[in-house]
PDB file of C-alpha atoms in Angstrom:
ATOM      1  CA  UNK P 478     -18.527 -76.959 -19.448  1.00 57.00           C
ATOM      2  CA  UNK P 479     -21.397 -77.535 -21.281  1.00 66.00           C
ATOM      3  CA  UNK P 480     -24.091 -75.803 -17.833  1.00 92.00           C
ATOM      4  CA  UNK P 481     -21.959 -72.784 -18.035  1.00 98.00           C
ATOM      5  CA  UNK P 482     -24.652 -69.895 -17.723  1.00 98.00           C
ATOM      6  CA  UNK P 483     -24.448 -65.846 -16.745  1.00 98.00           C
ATOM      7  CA  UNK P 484     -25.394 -65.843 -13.298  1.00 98.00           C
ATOM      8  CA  UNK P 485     -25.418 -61.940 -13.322  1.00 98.00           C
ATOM      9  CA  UNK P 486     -24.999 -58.847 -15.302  1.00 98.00           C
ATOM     10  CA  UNK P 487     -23.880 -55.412 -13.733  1.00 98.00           C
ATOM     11  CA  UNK P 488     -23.766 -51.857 -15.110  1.00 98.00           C
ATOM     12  CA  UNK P 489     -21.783 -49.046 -13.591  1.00 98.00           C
ATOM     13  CA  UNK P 490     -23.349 -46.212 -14.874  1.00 98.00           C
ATOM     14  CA  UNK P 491     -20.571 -43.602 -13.263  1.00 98.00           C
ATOM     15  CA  UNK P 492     -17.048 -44.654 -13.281  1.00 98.00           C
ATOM     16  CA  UNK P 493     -16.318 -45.661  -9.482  1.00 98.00           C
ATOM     17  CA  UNK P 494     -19.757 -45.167  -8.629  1.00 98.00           C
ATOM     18  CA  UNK P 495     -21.821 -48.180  -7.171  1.00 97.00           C
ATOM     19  CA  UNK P 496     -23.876 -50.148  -9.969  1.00 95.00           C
ATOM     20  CA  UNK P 497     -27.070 -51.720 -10.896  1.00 97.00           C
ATOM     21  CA  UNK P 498     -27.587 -55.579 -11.645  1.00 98.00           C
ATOM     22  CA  UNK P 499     -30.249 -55.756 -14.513  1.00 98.00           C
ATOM     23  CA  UNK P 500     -31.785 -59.016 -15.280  1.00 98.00           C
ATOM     24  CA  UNK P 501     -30.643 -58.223 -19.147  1.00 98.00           C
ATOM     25  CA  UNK P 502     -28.467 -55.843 -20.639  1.00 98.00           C
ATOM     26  CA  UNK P 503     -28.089 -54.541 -24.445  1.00 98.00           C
ATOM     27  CA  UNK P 504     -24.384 -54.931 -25.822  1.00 98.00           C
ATOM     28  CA  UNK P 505     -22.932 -51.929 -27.842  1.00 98.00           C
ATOM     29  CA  UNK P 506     -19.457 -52.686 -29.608  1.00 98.00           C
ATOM     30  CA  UNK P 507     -17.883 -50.203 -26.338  1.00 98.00           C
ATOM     31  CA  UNK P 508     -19.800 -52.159 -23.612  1.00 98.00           C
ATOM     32  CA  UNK P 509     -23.198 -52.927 -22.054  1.00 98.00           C
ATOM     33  CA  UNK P 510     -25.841 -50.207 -23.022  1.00 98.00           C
ATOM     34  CA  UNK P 511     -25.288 -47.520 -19.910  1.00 98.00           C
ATOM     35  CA  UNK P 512     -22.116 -48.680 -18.584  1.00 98.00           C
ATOM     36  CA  UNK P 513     -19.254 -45.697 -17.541  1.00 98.00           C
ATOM     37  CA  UNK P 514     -20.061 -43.578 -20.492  1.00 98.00           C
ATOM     38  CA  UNK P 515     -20.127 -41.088 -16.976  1.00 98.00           C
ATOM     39  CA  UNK P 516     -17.113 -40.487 -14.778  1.00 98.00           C
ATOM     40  CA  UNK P 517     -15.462 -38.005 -12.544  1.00 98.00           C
ATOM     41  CA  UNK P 518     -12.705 -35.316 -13.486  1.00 98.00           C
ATOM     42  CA  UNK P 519     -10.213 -33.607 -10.959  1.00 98.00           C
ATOM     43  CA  UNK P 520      -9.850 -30.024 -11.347  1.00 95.00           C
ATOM     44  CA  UNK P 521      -6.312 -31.162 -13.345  1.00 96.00           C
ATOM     45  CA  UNK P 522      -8.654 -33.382 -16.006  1.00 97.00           C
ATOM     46  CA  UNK P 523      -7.883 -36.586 -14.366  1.00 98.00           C
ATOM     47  CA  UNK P 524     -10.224 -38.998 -14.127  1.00 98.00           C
ATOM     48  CA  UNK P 525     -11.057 -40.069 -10.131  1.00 98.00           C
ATOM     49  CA  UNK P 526     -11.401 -43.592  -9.447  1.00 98.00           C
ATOM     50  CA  UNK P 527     -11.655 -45.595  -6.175  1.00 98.00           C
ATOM     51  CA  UNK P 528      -8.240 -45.443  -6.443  1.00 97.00           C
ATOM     52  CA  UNK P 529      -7.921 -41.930  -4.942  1.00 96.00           C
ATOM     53  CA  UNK P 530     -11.591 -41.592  -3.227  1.00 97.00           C
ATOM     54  CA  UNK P 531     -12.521 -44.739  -1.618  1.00 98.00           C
ATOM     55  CA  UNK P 532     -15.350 -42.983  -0.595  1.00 97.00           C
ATOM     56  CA  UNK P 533     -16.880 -43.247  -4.185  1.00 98.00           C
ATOM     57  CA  UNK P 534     -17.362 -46.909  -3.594  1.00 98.00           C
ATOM     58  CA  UNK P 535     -21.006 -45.777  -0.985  1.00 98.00           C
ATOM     59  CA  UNK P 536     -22.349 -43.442  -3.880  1.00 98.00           C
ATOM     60  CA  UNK P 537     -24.691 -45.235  -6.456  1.00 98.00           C
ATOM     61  CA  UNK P 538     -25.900 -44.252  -9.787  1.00 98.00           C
ATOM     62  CA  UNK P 539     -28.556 -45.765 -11.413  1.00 98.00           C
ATOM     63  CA  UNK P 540     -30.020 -45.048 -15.043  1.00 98.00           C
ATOM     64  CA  UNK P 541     -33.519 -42.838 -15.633  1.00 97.00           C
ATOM     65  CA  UNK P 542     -34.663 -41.909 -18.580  1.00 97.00           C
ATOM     66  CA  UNK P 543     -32.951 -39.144 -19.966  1.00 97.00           C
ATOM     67  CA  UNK P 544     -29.760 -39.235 -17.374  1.00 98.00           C
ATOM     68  CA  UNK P 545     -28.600 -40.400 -14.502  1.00 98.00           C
ATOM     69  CA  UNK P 546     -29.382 -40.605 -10.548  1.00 98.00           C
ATOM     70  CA  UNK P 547     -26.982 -39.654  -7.624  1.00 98.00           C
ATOM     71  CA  UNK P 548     -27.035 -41.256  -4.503  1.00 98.00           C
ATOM     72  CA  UNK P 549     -24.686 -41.193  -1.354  1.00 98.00           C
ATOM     73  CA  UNK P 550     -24.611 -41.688   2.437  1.00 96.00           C
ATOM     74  CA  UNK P 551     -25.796 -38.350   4.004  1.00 94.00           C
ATOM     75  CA  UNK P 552     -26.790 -36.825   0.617  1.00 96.00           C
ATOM     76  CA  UNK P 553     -29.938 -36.239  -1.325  1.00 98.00           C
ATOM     77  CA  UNK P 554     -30.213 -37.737  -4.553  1.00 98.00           C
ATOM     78  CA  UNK P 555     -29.569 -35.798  -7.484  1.00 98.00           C
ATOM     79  CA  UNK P 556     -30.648 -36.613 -10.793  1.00 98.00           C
ATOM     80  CA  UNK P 557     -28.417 -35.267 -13.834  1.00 98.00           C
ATOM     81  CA  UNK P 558     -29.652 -35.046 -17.528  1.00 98.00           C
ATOM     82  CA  UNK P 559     -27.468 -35.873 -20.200  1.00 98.00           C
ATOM     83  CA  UNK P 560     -25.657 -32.805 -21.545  1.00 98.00           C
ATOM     84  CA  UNK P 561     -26.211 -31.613 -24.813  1.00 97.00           C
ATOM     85  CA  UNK P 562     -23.566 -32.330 -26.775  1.00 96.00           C
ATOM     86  CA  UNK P 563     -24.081 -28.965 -29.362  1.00 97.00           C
ATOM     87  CA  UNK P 564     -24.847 -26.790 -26.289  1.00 97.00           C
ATOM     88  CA  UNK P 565     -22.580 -27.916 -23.159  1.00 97.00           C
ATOM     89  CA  UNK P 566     -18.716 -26.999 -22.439  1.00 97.00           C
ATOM     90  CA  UNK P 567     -16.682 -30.059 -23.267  1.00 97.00           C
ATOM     91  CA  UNK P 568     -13.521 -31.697 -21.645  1.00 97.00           C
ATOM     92  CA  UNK P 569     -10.350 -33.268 -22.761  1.00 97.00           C
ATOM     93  CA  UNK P 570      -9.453 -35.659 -19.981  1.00 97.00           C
ATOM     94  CA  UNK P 571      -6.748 -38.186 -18.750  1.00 97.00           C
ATOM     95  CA  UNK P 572      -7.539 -41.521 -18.084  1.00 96.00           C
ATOM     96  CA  UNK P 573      -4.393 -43.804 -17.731  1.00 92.00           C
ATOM     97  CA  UNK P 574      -2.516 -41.642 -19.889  1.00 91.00           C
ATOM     98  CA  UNK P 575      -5.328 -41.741 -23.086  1.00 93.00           C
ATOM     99  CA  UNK P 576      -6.345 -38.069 -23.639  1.00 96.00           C
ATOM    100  CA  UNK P 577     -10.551 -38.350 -24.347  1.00 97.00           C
ATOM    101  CA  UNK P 578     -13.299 -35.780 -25.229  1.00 97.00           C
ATOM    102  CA  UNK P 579     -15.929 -35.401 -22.974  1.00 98.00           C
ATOM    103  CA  UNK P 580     -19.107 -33.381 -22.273  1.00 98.00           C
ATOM    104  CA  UNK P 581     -19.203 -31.383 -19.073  1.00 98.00           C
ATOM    105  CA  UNK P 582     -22.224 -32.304 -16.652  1.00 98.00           C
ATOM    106  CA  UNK P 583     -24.487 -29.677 -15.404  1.00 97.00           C
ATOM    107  CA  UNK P 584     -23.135 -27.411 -12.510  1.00 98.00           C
ATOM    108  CA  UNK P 585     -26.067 -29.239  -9.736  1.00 98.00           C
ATOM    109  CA  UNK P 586     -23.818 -31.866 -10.228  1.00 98.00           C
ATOM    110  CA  UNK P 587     -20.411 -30.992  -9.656  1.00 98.00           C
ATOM    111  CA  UNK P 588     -21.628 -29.723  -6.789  1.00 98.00           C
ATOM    112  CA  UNK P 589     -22.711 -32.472  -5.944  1.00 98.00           C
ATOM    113  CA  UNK P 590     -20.027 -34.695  -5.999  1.00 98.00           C
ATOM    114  CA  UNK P 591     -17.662 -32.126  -4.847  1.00 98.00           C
ATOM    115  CA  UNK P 592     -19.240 -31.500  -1.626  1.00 98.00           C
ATOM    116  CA  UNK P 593     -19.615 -35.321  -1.165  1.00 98.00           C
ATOM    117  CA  UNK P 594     -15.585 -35.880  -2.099  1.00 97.00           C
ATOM    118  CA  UNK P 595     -14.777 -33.270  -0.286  1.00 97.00           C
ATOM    119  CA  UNK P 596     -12.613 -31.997  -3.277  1.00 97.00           C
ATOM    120  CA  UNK P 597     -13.394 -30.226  -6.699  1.00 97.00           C
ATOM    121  CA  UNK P 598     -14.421 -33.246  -9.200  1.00 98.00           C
ATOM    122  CA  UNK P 599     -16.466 -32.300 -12.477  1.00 98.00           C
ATOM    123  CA  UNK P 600     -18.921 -35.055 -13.663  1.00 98.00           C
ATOM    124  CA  UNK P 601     -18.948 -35.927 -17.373  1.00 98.00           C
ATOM    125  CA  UNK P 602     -20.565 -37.663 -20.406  1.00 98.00           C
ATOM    126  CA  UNK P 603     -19.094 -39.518 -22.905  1.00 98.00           C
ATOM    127  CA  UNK P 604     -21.468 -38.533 -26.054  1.00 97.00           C
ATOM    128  CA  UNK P 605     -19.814 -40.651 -28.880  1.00 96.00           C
ATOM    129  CA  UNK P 606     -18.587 -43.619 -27.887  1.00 97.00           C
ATOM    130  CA  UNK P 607     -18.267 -44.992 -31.118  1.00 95.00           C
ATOM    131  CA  UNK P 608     -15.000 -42.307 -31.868  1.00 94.00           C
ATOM    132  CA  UNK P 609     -14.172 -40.619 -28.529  1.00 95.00           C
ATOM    133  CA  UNK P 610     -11.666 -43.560 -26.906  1.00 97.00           C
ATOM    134  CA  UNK P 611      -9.869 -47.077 -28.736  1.00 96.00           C
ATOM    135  CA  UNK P 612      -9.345 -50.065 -27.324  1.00 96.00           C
ATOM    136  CA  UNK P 613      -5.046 -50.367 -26.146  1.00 91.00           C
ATOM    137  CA  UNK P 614      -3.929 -51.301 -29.749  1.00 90.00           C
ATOM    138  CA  UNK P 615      -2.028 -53.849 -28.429  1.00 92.00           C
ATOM    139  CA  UNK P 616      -4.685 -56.066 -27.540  1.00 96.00           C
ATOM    140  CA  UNK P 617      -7.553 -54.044 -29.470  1.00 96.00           C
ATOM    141  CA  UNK P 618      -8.335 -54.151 -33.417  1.00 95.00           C
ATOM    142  CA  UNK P 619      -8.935 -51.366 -35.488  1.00 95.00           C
ATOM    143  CA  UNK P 620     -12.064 -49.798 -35.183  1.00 95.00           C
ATOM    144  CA  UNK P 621     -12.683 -50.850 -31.646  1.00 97.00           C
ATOM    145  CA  UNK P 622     -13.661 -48.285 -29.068  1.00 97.00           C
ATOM    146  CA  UNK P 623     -14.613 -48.736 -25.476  1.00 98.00           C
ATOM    147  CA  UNK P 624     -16.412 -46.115 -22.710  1.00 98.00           C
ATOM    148  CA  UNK P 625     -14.843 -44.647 -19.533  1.00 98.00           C
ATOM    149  CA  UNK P 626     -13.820 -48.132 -18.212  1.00 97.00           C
ATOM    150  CA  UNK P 627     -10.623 -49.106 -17.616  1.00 95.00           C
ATOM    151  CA  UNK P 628      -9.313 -50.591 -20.864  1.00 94.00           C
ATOM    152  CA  UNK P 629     -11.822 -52.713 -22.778  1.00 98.00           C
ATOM    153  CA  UNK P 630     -15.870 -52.653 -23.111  1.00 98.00           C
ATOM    154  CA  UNK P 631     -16.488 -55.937 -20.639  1.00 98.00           C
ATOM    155  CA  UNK P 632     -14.705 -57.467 -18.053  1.00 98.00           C
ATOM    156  CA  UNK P 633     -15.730 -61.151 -17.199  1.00 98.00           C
ATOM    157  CA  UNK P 634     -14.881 -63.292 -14.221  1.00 98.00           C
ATOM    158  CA  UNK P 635     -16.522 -66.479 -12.719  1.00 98.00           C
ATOM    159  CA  UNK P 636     -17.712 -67.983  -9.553  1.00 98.00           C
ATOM    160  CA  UNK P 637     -15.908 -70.737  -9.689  1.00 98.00           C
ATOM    161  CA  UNK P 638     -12.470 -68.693  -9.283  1.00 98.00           C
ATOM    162  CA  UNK P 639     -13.982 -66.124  -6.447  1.00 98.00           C
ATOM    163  CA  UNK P 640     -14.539 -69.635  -4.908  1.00 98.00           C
ATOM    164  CA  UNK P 641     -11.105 -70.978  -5.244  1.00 98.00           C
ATOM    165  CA  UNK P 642      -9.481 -67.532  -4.441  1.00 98.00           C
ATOM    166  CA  UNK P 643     -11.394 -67.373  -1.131  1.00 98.00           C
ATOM    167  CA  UNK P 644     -10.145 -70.296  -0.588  1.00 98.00           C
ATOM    168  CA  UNK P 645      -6.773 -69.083  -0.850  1.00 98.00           C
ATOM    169  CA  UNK P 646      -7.616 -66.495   1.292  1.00 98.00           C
ATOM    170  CA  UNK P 647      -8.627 -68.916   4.143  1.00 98.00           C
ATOM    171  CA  UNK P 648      -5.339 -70.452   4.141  1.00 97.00           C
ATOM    172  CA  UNK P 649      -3.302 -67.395   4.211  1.00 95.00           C
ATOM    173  CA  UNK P 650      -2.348 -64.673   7.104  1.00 95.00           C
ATOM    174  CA  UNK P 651      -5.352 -62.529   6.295  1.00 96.00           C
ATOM    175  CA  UNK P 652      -7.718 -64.995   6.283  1.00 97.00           C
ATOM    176  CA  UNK P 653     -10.144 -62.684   8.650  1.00 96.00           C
ATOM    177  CA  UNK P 654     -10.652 -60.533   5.340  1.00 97.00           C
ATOM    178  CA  UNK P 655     -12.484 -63.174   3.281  1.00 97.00           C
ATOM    179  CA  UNK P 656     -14.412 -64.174   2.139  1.00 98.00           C
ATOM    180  CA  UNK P 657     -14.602 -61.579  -0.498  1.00 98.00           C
ATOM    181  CA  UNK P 658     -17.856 -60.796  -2.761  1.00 98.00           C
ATOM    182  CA  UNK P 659     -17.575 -60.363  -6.121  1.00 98.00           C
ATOM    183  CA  UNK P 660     -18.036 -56.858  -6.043  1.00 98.00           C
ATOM    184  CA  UNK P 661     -14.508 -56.138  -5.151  1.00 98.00           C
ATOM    185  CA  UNK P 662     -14.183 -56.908  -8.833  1.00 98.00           C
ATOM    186  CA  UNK P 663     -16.452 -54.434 -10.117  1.00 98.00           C
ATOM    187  CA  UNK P 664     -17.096 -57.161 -13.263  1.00 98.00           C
ATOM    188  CA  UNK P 665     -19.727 -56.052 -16.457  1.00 98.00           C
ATOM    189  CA  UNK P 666     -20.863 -60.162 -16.359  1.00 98.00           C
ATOM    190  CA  UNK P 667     -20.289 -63.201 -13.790  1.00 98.00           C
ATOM    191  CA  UNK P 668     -20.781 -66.592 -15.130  1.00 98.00           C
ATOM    192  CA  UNK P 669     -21.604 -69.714 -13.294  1.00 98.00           C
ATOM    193  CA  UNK P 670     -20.744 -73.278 -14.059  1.00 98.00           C
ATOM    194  CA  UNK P 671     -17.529 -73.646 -15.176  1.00 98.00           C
ATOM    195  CA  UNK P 672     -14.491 -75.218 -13.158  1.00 98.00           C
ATOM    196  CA  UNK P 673     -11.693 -72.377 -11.533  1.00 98.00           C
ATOM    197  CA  UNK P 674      -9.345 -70.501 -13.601  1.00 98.00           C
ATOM    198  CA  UNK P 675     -11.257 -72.444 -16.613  1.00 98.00           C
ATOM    199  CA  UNK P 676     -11.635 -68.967 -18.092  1.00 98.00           C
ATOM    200  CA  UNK P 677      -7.959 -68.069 -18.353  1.00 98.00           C
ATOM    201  CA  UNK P 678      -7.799 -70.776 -21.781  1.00 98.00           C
ATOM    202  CA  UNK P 679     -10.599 -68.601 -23.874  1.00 98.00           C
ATOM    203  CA  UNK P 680      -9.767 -67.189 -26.176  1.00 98.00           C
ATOM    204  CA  UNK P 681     -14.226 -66.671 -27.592  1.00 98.00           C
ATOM    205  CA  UNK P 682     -17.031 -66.768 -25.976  1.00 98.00           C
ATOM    206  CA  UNK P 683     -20.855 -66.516 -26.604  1.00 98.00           C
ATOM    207  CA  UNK P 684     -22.811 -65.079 -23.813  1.00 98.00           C
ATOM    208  CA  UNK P 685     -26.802 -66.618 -25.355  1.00 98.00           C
ATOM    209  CA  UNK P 686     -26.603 -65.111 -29.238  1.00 96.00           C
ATOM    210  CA  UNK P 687     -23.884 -62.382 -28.345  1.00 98.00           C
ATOM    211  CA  UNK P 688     -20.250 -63.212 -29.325  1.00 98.00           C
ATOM    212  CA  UNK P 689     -16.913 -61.626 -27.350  1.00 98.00           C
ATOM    213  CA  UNK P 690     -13.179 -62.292 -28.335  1.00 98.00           C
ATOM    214  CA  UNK P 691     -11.350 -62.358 -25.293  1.00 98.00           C
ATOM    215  CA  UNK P 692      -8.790 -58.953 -25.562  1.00 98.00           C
ATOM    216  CA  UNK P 693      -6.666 -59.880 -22.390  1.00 97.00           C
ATOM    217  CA  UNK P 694      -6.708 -61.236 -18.905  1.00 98.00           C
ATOM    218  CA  UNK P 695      -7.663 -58.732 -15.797  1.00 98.00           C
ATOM    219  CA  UNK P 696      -4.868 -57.392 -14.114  1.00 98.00           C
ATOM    220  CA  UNK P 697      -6.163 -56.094 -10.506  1.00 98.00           C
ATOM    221  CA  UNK P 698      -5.398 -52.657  -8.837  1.00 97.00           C
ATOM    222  CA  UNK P 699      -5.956 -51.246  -5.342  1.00 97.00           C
ATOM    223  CA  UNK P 700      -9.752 -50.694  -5.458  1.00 97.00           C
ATOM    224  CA  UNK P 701     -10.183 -54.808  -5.134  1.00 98.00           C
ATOM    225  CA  UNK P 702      -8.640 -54.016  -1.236  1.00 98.00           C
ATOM    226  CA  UNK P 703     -11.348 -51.312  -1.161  1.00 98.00           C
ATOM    227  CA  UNK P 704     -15.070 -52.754   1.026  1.00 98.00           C
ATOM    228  CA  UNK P 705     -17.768 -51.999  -1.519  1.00 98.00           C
ATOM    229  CA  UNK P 706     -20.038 -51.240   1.490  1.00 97.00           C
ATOM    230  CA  UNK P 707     -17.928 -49.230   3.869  1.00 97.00           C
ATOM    231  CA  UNK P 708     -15.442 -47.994   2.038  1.00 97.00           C
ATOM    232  CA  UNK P 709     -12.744 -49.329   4.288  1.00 98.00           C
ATOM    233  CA  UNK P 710      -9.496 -50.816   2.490  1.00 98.00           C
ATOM    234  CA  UNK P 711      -7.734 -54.118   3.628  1.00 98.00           C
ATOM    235  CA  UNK P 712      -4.625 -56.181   1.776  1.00 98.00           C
ATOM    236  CA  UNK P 713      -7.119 -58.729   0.448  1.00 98.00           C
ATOM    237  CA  UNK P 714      -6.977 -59.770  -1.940  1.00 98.00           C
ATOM    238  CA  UNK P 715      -3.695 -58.761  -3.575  1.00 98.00           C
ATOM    239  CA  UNK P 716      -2.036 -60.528  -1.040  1.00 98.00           C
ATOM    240  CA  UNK P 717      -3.262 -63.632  -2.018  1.00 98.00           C
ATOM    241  CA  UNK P 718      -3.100 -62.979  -5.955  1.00 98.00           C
ATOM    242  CA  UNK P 719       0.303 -62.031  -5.272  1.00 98.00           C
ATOM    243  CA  UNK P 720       1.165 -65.131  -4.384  1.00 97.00           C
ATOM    244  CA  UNK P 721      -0.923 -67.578  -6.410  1.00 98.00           C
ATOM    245  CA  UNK P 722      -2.308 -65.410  -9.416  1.00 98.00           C
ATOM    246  CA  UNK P 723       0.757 -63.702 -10.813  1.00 98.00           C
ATOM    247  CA  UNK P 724       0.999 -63.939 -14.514  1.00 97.00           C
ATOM    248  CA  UNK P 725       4.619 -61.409 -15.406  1.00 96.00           C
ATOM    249  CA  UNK P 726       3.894 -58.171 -13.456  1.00 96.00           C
ATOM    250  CA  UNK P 727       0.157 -58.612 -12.804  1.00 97.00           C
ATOM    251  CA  UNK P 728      -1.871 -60.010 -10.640  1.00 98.00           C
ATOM    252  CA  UNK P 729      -5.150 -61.228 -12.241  1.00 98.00           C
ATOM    253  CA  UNK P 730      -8.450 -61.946 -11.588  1.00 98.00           C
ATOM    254  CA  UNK P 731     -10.786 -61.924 -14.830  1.00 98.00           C
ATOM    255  CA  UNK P 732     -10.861 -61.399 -18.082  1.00 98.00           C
ATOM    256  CA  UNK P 733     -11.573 -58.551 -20.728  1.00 98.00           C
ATOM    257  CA  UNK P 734     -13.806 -59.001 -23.193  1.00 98.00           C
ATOM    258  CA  UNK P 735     -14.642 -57.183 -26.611  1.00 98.00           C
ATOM    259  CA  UNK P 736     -17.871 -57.731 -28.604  1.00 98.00           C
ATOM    260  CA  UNK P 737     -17.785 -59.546 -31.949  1.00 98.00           C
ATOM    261  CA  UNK P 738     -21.437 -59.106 -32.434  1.00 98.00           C
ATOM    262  CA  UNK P 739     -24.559 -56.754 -30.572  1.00 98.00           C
ATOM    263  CA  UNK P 740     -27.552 -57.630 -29.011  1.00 98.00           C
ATOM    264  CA  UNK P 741     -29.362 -58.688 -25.675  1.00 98.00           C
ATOM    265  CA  UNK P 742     -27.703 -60.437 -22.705  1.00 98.00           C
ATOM    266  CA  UNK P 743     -30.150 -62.002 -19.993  1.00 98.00           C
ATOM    267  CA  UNK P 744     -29.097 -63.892 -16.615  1.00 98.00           C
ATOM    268  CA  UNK P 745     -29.171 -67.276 -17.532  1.00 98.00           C
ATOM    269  CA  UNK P 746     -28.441 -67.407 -20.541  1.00 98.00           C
ATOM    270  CA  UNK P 747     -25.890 -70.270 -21.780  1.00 98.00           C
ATOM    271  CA  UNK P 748     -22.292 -69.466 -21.925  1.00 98.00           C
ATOM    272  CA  UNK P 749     -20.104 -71.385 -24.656  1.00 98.00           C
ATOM    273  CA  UNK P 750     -16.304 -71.642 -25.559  1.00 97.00           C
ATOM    274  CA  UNK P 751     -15.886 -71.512 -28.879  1.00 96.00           C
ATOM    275  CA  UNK P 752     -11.984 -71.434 -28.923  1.00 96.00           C
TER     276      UNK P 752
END
């Protein structure tokens, strides 16, 4: 495996929310610099997902300096500053069952949102991600913390095995749904090179001089179903992980990642196994 490189590097600025795919990326112990430290709040404190708005899959946000910029079909953009942590009203929200302190958005921008969901969502900031949310202690270490994703700071997954799962998918009843792209996945980086499924052995990784233990392997939900472009859901490709990719009671695709060390992340950049 010795060519393995990153082929590509995405940051989901908003939870849900469409991302950007930056040539490099900074790694913070919770994640890639910018990545979900926003995400969406139902007037109950839960956190929205794809899961429940499918819709949220056409909106975008990208990073500006100083905040964040909100896109959707039929909408103006809206750009939202970070809230100040000493001045704004705060939020203790539910995501998966963890209870996390937030910072509430301006009002522009639950507008926003709301009127584009249809239903009354708050948008928030994660200020401190170095205290506000740890990794699942059973596959996290002390200390570690990750942002508003769904359990740990990176999620990984590989072109070889979106090959070999569309491949699957070919075979199978639904092959009209394939072939899938990656973004079904919604994955922080995508490396090229290796063979498929090689990256359900590591255990570490370097990504160039940046160093990740390897927390746990991806089990996949509903939004993979979910067309990143139209919004429109399918079977695909659960059906087919169902079948081939079932490791106990999940069906996987990826793996999560945690930083050992910080720094800079650039496409092309060598990938090793160290263990």
């Amino acid at each position: 495996m010795g060519n393995a490189e990153l082929h590509s590097i995405h940051v989901h600025p908003v939870k849900a929310f469409r991302g950007q795919a930056p040539r490099d990326a900074v790694v913070e112990p919770w994640g890639l610099a910018g990545d979900r430290r926003w995400a969406l709040i139902d007037d109950g404190g839960k956190v929205v997902t794809q899961r429940q708005q499918p819709r949220l899959a056409q909106a975008a946000a990208e990073l500006v300096p100083g905040g964040v910029r909100l896109s959707a079909p039929g909408r103006a953009s809206l750009s939202v500053p970070v809230p100040d942590p000493t001045t704004a009203d705060r939020a203790t929200l539910d995501l998966f069952g963890d209870k996390v302190e937030a910072v509430l958005a301006g009002a522009a921008a639950h507008v926003w949102c709301s009127e584009y969901l249809g239903s009354e969502t708050r948008l928030v900031h994660m200020d401190d991600p170095a205290t506000r949310r740890p990794v699942d202690p059973e596959h996290g270490r002390p200390g570690e913390t990750v942002s508003f994703a769904d359990g740990y700071p990176l999620l990984l997954t590989t072109l070889a095995s979106l090959d070999a799962l569309n491949s699957l998918i070919a075979q199978g009843d639904r092959a009209h749904e394939g072939p899938l792209p990656m973004n079904r996945f919604r994955p922080n980086v995508v490396v090229a090179g290796t063979t498929a499924w090689a990256e359900d052995d590591w255990t570490r990784v370097t990504i160039g001089e940046v160093a990740f233990r390897v927390a746990k392997m991806c089990g996949r939900c509903v939004v993979t179903t979910t067309d990143q472009d139209t919004a429109e859901r399918g079977r695909e490709p659960l059906r087919t992980l169902g079948r081939h990719r079932r490791f106990g009671s999940q069906l996987i695709f990826g793996q999560n990642l945690v930083p050992e060390s910080t720094g800079i992340v650039r496409v092309g950049d060598p990938v090793t196994v160290v263990s």
